[in-house]
């Protein structure tokens, strides 16, 4: 289990404000495993430590990790002065313990995980872990094999280093290009970086495909890092614009098609296990 500062844990469980909790600790009212706590910055593991205030146990609230279908217009943050945040969409008493795992732009939709588990968040976001994220996008024009190659070899998007190998899969520009069962991998601009193209393509709804207008194309992209506006900047570097962006998968976990935008559900035990053992792409 994760360890956490004692004062942070107690404040998070509603024992008082951070300042009030510090005062309680200083006046000897807080014990950890029967020993009076010396200071608020001591590390504790609330899953196994017995923490009491005035002799009454304070237990950790179990907070599930959630899968949210993020709608456009909300920001991936816990607080914001101008816009609604993804946490504002969570109607649960423990919502304020959650934070988003990484960020999607305000206009980006789709799979966003919300958790209170810092370790899991780090495992999924660390560039060293190479956890793949798959996006569906509507872009201007149709990328060709050269664009697939550029994505695979890495693009200069104005950072110190080129982007890591990314997968790009062309889905077509009409609903007629679907259903995904009729997939033709030879024509699709296959990429080794999208590990299971059929699985990813099947996760794209027909409604999303219908977003593609005449001069646009629907594509799948898989990346293993998360630079600011990364996909939009990659397409710009390849001479295209992103008109719509939706994340459909993280580390082998797909957005539940039964979740309309703005709704969420807890991850199942199997889904959590899948995330913990996320497939990585070296
Ligand atoms: N890349 C982007 O450009 N935007 C997102 O929201 C996510 C990835």
Short mmCIF file of C-alpha atoms and ligand atoms in Angstrom, two decimals:
data_model
loop_
_atom_site.label_atom_id
_atom_site.label_comp_id
_atom_site.label_asym_id
_atom_site.label_seq_id
_atom_site.Cartn_x
_atom_site.Cartn_y
_atom_site.Cartn_z
CA UNK A 1 0.00 0.00 0.00
CA UNK A 2 1.08 3.64 -0.46
CA UNK A 3 2.40 5.58 2.47
CA UNK A 4 1.12 9.07 3.03
CA UNK A 5 1.85 11.95 5.42
CA UNK A 6 -0.15 11.60 8.62
CA UNK A 7 -1.56 15.15 8.47
CA UNK A 8 -2.57 14.71 4.83
CA UNK A 9 -4.35 11.45 5.59
CA UNK A 10 -6.25 12.89 8.56
CA UNK A 11 -7.26 16.03 6.67
CA UNK A 12 -8.35 13.88 3.71
CA UNK A 13 -10.55 11.80 6.01
CA UNK A 14 -12.26 14.92 7.32
CA UNK A 15 -10.62 15.05 10.78
CA UNK A 16 -10.04 18.80 10.27
CA UNK A 17 -8.19 21.24 8.05
CA UNK A 18 -4.48 20.62 7.56
CA UNK A 19 -3.73 23.35 10.16
CA UNK A 20 -6.25 21.92 12.64
CA UNK A 21 -4.85 18.43 12.20
CA UNK A 22 -1.30 19.68 12.81
CA UNK A 23 -2.51 21.28 16.04
CA UNK A 24 -4.19 18.01 17.10
CA UNK A 25 -0.94 16.17 16.51
CA UNK A 26 1.10 18.74 18.44
CA UNK A 27 -1.24 18.46 21.39
CA UNK A 28 -0.75 14.67 21.50
CA UNK A 29 -4.29 13.68 20.50
CA UNK A 30 -3.18 11.47 17.59
CA UNK A 31 -1.70 7.99 17.93
CA UNK A 32 -0.28 5.63 15.35
CA UNK A 33 -0.23 1.98 16.39
CA UNK A 34 -0.64 3.06 19.99
CA UNK A 35 2.26 5.54 19.97
CA UNK A 36 1.61 9.29 20.19
CA UNK A 37 2.47 10.85 16.82
CA UNK A 38 5.34 13.33 17.00
CA UNK A 39 4.65 15.29 13.85
CA UNK A 40 2.32 15.64 10.86
CA UNK A 41 4.99 14.84 8.32
CA UNK A 42 5.52 11.31 9.60
CA UNK A 43 4.74 8.71 6.94
CA UNK A 44 1.98 6.28 7.62
CA UNK A 45 0.30 3.45 5.76
CA UNK A 46 -3.39 3.84 6.62
CA UNK A 47 -4.17 0.40 5.17
CA UNK A 48 -2.17 -1.32 7.90
CA UNK A 49 -1.55 1.30 10.62
CA UNK A 50 -4.07 1.86 13.39
CA UNK A 51 -4.56 5.64 13.56
CA UNK A 52 -6.65 7.23 16.28
CA UNK A 53 -7.72 10.74 17.25
CA UNK A 54 -8.73 11.06 20.91
CA UNK A 55 -8.78 7.25 21.01
CA UNK A 56 -11.25 6.93 18.09
CA UNK A 57 -10.00 5.07 15.00
CA UNK A 58 -9.81 6.97 11.70
CA UNK A 59 -10.03 4.49 8.82
CA UNK A 60 -9.21 4.96 5.21
CA UNK A 61 -12.18 5.38 2.86
CA UNK A 62 -11.90 2.88 0.03
CA UNK A 63 -11.90 4.93 -3.15
CA UNK A 64 -12.26 3.01 -6.40
CA UNK A 65 -10.40 3.92 -9.57
CA UNK A 66 -12.92 5.20 -12.12
CA UNK A 67 -13.17 5.10 -15.88
CA UNK A 68 -14.74 8.34 -17.14
CA UNK A 69 -15.90 9.05 -20.66
CA UNK A 70 -14.70 12.64 -20.65
CA UNK A 71 -16.91 15.00 -22.62
CA UNK A 72 -15.52 18.02 -24.47
CA UNK A 73 -15.57 21.28 -22.51
CA UNK A 74 -14.31 20.05 -19.12
CA UNK A 75 -10.72 20.29 -17.97
CA UNK A 76 -8.56 17.42 -16.72
CA UNK A 77 -7.83 18.93 -13.32
CA UNK A 78 -9.16 18.82 -9.79
CA UNK A 79 -9.87 22.56 -9.66
CA UNK A 80 -10.20 25.35 -12.16
CA UNK A 81 -11.37 28.94 -11.95
CA UNK A 82 -12.97 29.08 -15.41
CA UNK A 83 -14.20 25.64 -16.38
CA UNK A 84 -15.89 22.57 -14.91
CA UNK A 85 -13.37 19.88 -14.09
CA UNK A 86 -13.53 16.14 -14.58
CA UNK A 87 -13.80 15.76 -10.79
CA UNK A 88 -16.93 17.97 -10.84
CA UNK A 89 -18.57 15.22 -12.92
CA UNK A 90 -18.13 12.65 -10.14
CA UNK A 91 -21.16 12.55 -7.91
CA UNK A 92 -19.68 10.63 -4.97
CA UNK A 93 -18.89 11.66 -1.37
CA UNK A 94 -15.23 10.70 -1.92
CA UNK A 95 -14.85 12.56 -5.24
CA UNK A 96 -12.39 15.04 -3.75
CA UNK A 97 -9.89 12.22 -3.16
CA UNK A 98 -9.64 11.57 -6.89
CA UNK A 99 -7.29 13.04 -9.43
CA UNK A 100 -7.07 12.45 -13.17
CA UNK A 101 -4.37 10.09 -14.47
CA UNK A 102 -2.71 12.48 -16.91
CA UNK A 103 -4.50 15.03 -19.02
CA UNK A 104 -6.72 15.23 -22.02
CA UNK A 105 -7.15 18.64 -23.66
CA UNK A 106 -10.39 20.47 -22.91
CA UNK A 107 -11.75 19.63 -26.35
CA UNK A 108 -10.57 15.99 -26.26
CA UNK A 109 -13.07 13.30 -25.32
CA UNK A 110 -12.89 9.74 -24.15
CA UNK A 111 -11.17 7.48 -21.67
CA UNK A 112 -9.81 9.20 -18.60
CA UNK A 113 -8.96 7.35 -15.41
CA UNK A 114 -9.56 9.00 -12.05
CA UNK A 115 -7.81 7.52 -9.06
CA UNK A 116 -6.48 8.20 -5.60
CA UNK A 117 -3.63 5.75 -6.22
CA UNK A 118 -0.48 7.76 -6.89
CA UNK A 119 1.59 4.71 -7.65
CA UNK A 120 -0.77 3.45 -10.30
CA UNK A 121 -0.91 6.87 -11.89
CA UNK A 122 2.88 7.02 -12.03
CA UNK A 123 3.11 3.53 -13.53
CA UNK A 124 0.74 4.52 -16.32
CA UNK A 125 2.25 7.92 -17.04
CA UNK A 126 5.97 7.42 -16.71
CA UNK A 127 7.56 7.65 -20.19
CA UNK A 128 9.93 4.89 -19.08
CA UNK A 129 7.03 2.44 -18.82
CA UNK A 130 5.96 2.85 -22.47
CA UNK A 131 2.29 2.29 -21.75
CA UNK A 132 0.41 2.72 -25.01
CA UNK A 133 -2.54 5.08 -25.30
CA UNK A 134 -4.76 4.76 -28.33
CA UNK A 135 -6.69 7.67 -29.80
CA UNK A 136 -9.32 7.97 -32.48
CA UNK A 137 -8.98 11.16 -34.53
CA UNK A 138 -10.67 12.95 -37.39
CA UNK A 139 -7.96 14.75 -39.35
CA UNK A 140 -7.80 17.02 -42.38
CA UNK A 141 -7.15 15.06 -45.54
CA UNK A 142 -6.01 11.46 -45.56
CA UNK A 143 -2.61 10.43 -44.23
CA UNK A 144 -0.65 8.20 -46.59
CA UNK A 145 2.09 5.64 -46.04
CA UNK A 146 4.62 8.46 -45.73
CA UNK A 147 2.70 9.82 -42.72
CA UNK A 148 2.63 6.33 -41.21
CA UNK A 149 6.40 6.21 -41.65
CA UNK A 150 6.85 9.67 -40.07
CA UNK A 151 4.82 8.60 -37.05
CA UNK A 152 6.80 5.37 -36.75
CA UNK A 153 10.21 7.04 -37.07
CA UNK A 154 9.46 10.01 -34.79
CA UNK A 155 8.52 13.61 -35.53
CA UNK A 156 10.11 16.91 -34.60
CA UNK A 157 7.38 18.71 -32.66
CA UNK A 158 9.70 21.34 -31.23
CA UNK A 159 10.84 19.34 -28.20
CA UNK A 160 14.45 18.40 -27.39
CA UNK A 161 13.90 14.92 -28.82
CA UNK A 162 11.81 13.50 -31.60
CA UNK A 163 8.63 11.71 -30.59
CA UNK A 164 8.91 8.03 -29.72
CA UNK A 165 7.67 5.52 -32.30
CA UNK A 166 3.93 5.94 -32.74
CA UNK A 167 1.37 3.89 -34.59
CA UNK A 168 -0.97 5.33 -37.18
CA UNK A 169 -3.78 3.36 -38.67
CA UNK A 170 -5.96 4.69 -41.47
CA UNK A 171 -9.65 3.92 -40.93
CA UNK A 172 -11.14 5.54 -44.02
CA UNK A 173 -13.41 8.51 -44.47
CA UNK A 174 -16.87 7.06 -44.73
CA UNK A 175 -19.01 4.81 -42.59
CA UNK A 176 -18.77 2.40 -45.51
CA UNK A 177 -15.19 1.71 -44.46
CA UNK A 178 -16.77 -0.13 -41.53
CA UNK A 179 -17.59 -2.43 -39.85
CA UNK A 180 -14.18 -3.23 -38.45
CA UNK A 181 -14.66 -6.95 -39.09
CA UNK A 182 -14.05 -6.23 -42.77
CA UNK A 183 -10.64 -4.84 -41.95
CA UNK A 184 -8.00 -5.12 -44.62
CA UNK A 185 -4.66 -4.85 -42.89
CA UNK A 186 -2.70 -4.49 -46.11
CA UNK A 187 -4.60 -1.37 -47.09
CA UNK A 188 -4.84 -0.02 -43.57
CA UNK A 189 -1.30 1.29 -43.24
CA UNK A 190 -0.50 -1.22 -40.56
CA UNK A 191 1.82 -0.28 -37.78
CA UNK A 192 3.59 -2.49 -35.28
CA UNK A 193 2.95 0.05 -32.55
CA UNK A 194 -0.79 -0.53 -32.41
CA UNK A 195 -0.48 -4.00 -30.99
CA UNK A 196 -3.90 -5.23 -31.88
CA UNK A 197 -5.42 -3.23 -34.69
CA UNK A 198 -8.60 -5.23 -34.91
CA UNK A 199 -9.28 -4.84 -31.20
CA UNK A 200 -8.64 -1.09 -31.40
CA UNK A 201 -10.66 -0.62 -34.57
CA UNK A 202 -13.58 -2.54 -33.11
CA UNK A 203 -13.63 -0.07 -30.20
CA UNK A 204 -14.47 2.82 -32.57
CA UNK A 205 -18.20 3.42 -32.81
CA UNK A 206 -19.99 4.01 -36.08
CA UNK A 207 -21.19 7.33 -34.64
CA UNK A 208 -17.55 8.39 -34.34
CA UNK A 209 -16.81 7.32 -37.89
CA UNK A 210 -19.72 9.45 -39.06
CA UNK A 211 -17.86 12.48 -37.70
CA UNK A 212 -15.58 12.24 -40.74
CA UNK A 213 -16.57 14.70 -43.46
CA UNK A 214 -15.65 14.60 -47.14
CA UNK A 215 -12.20 16.14 -46.84
CA UNK A 216 -11.34 14.37 -43.62
CA UNK A 217 -10.09 10.97 -42.56
CA UNK A 218 -10.60 8.83 -39.48
CA UNK A 219 -7.46 7.36 -37.98
CA UNK A 220 -6.20 5.52 -34.92
CA UNK A 221 -2.98 6.64 -33.28
CA UNK A 222 -1.05 4.93 -30.56
CA UNK A 223 1.58 6.75 -28.53
CA UNK A 224 3.59 5.76 -25.49
CA UNK A 225 4.32 9.21 -24.09
CA UNK A 226 2.16 12.20 -23.23
CA UNK A 227 3.63 15.52 -24.26
CA UNK A 228 1.45 18.63 -24.22
CA UNK A 229 -1.01 18.52 -27.20
CA UNK A 230 1.15 15.68 -28.51
CA UNK A 231 -1.15 14.25 -31.15
CA UNK A 232 -2.26 17.63 -32.49
CA UNK A 233 1.39 18.69 -32.74
CA UNK A 234 2.39 15.43 -34.43
CA UNK A 235 -0.25 15.89 -37.10
CA UNK A 236 0.71 19.54 -37.56
CA UNK A 237 4.33 18.46 -38.05
CA UNK A 238 3.04 16.03 -40.70
CA UNK A 239 1.02 18.80 -42.39
CA UNK A 240 -2.46 17.87 -41.10
CA UNK A 241 -4.90 19.25 -38.55
CA UNK A 242 -6.82 17.34 -35.89
CA UNK A 243 -10.53 18.19 -35.98
CA UNK A 244 -11.71 15.71 -33.36
CA UNK A 245 -9.81 13.64 -30.81
CA UNK A 246 -10.98 10.89 -28.48
CA UNK A 247 -8.93 8.48 -26.38
CA UNK A 248 -10.20 4.94 -26.62
CA UNK A 249 -7.63 2.87 -24.71
CA UNK A 250 -4.86 2.97 -22.14
CA UNK A 251 -2.54 0.02 -21.59
CA UNK A 252 -4.94 -2.53 -23.05
CA UNK A 253 -7.98 -1.13 -21.20
CA UNK A 254 -10.69 0.09 -23.58
CA UNK A 255 -13.33 2.75 -22.99
CA UNK A 256 -16.59 0.99 -22.12
CA UNK A 257 -18.93 1.64 -25.09
CA UNK A 258 -21.88 1.61 -22.66
CA UNK A 259 -20.67 4.85 -21.03
CA UNK A 260 -22.15 7.98 -22.66
CA UNK A 261 -19.94 11.12 -22.48
CA UNK A 262 -19.93 12.57 -18.96
CA UNK A 263 -20.58 9.23 -17.24
CA UNK A 264 -18.27 6.93 -15.32
CA UNK A 265 -18.00 3.60 -13.56
CA UNK A 266 -15.54 1.87 -11.22
CA UNK A 267 -12.94 -0.38 -12.80
CA UNK A 268 -13.45 -4.07 -12.17
CA UNK A 269 -10.82 -6.15 -10.42
CA UNK A 270 -9.88 -7.71 -13.78
CA UNK A 271 -9.48 -4.29 -15.38
CA UNK A 272 -7.26 -3.11 -12.53
CA UNK A 273 -5.13 -6.23 -12.91
CA UNK A 274 -4.87 -5.58 -16.65
CA UNK A 275 -3.69 -2.03 -16.02
CA UNK A 276 -1.15 -3.13 -13.43
CA UNK A 277 0.34 -5.53 -15.94
CA UNK A 278 -0.07 -3.07 -18.83
CA UNK A 279 1.34 -4.26 -22.07
CA UNK A 280 4.35 -2.22 -22.90
CA UNK A 281 5.96 -1.44 -26.17
CA UNK A 282 9.73 -1.11 -26.13
N1 LIG B 1 -2.77 14.65 -27.67
C1 LIG B 1 -3.39 15.84 -27.86
O1 LIG B 1 -3.04 16.61 -28.74
N2 LIG B 1 -4.41 16.14 -27.04
C2 LIG B 1 -4.86 15.31 -26.07
O2 LIG B 1 -5.82 15.63 -25.37
C3 LIG B 1 -4.20 14.08 -25.90
C4 LIG B 1 -3.14 13.78 -26.72
#
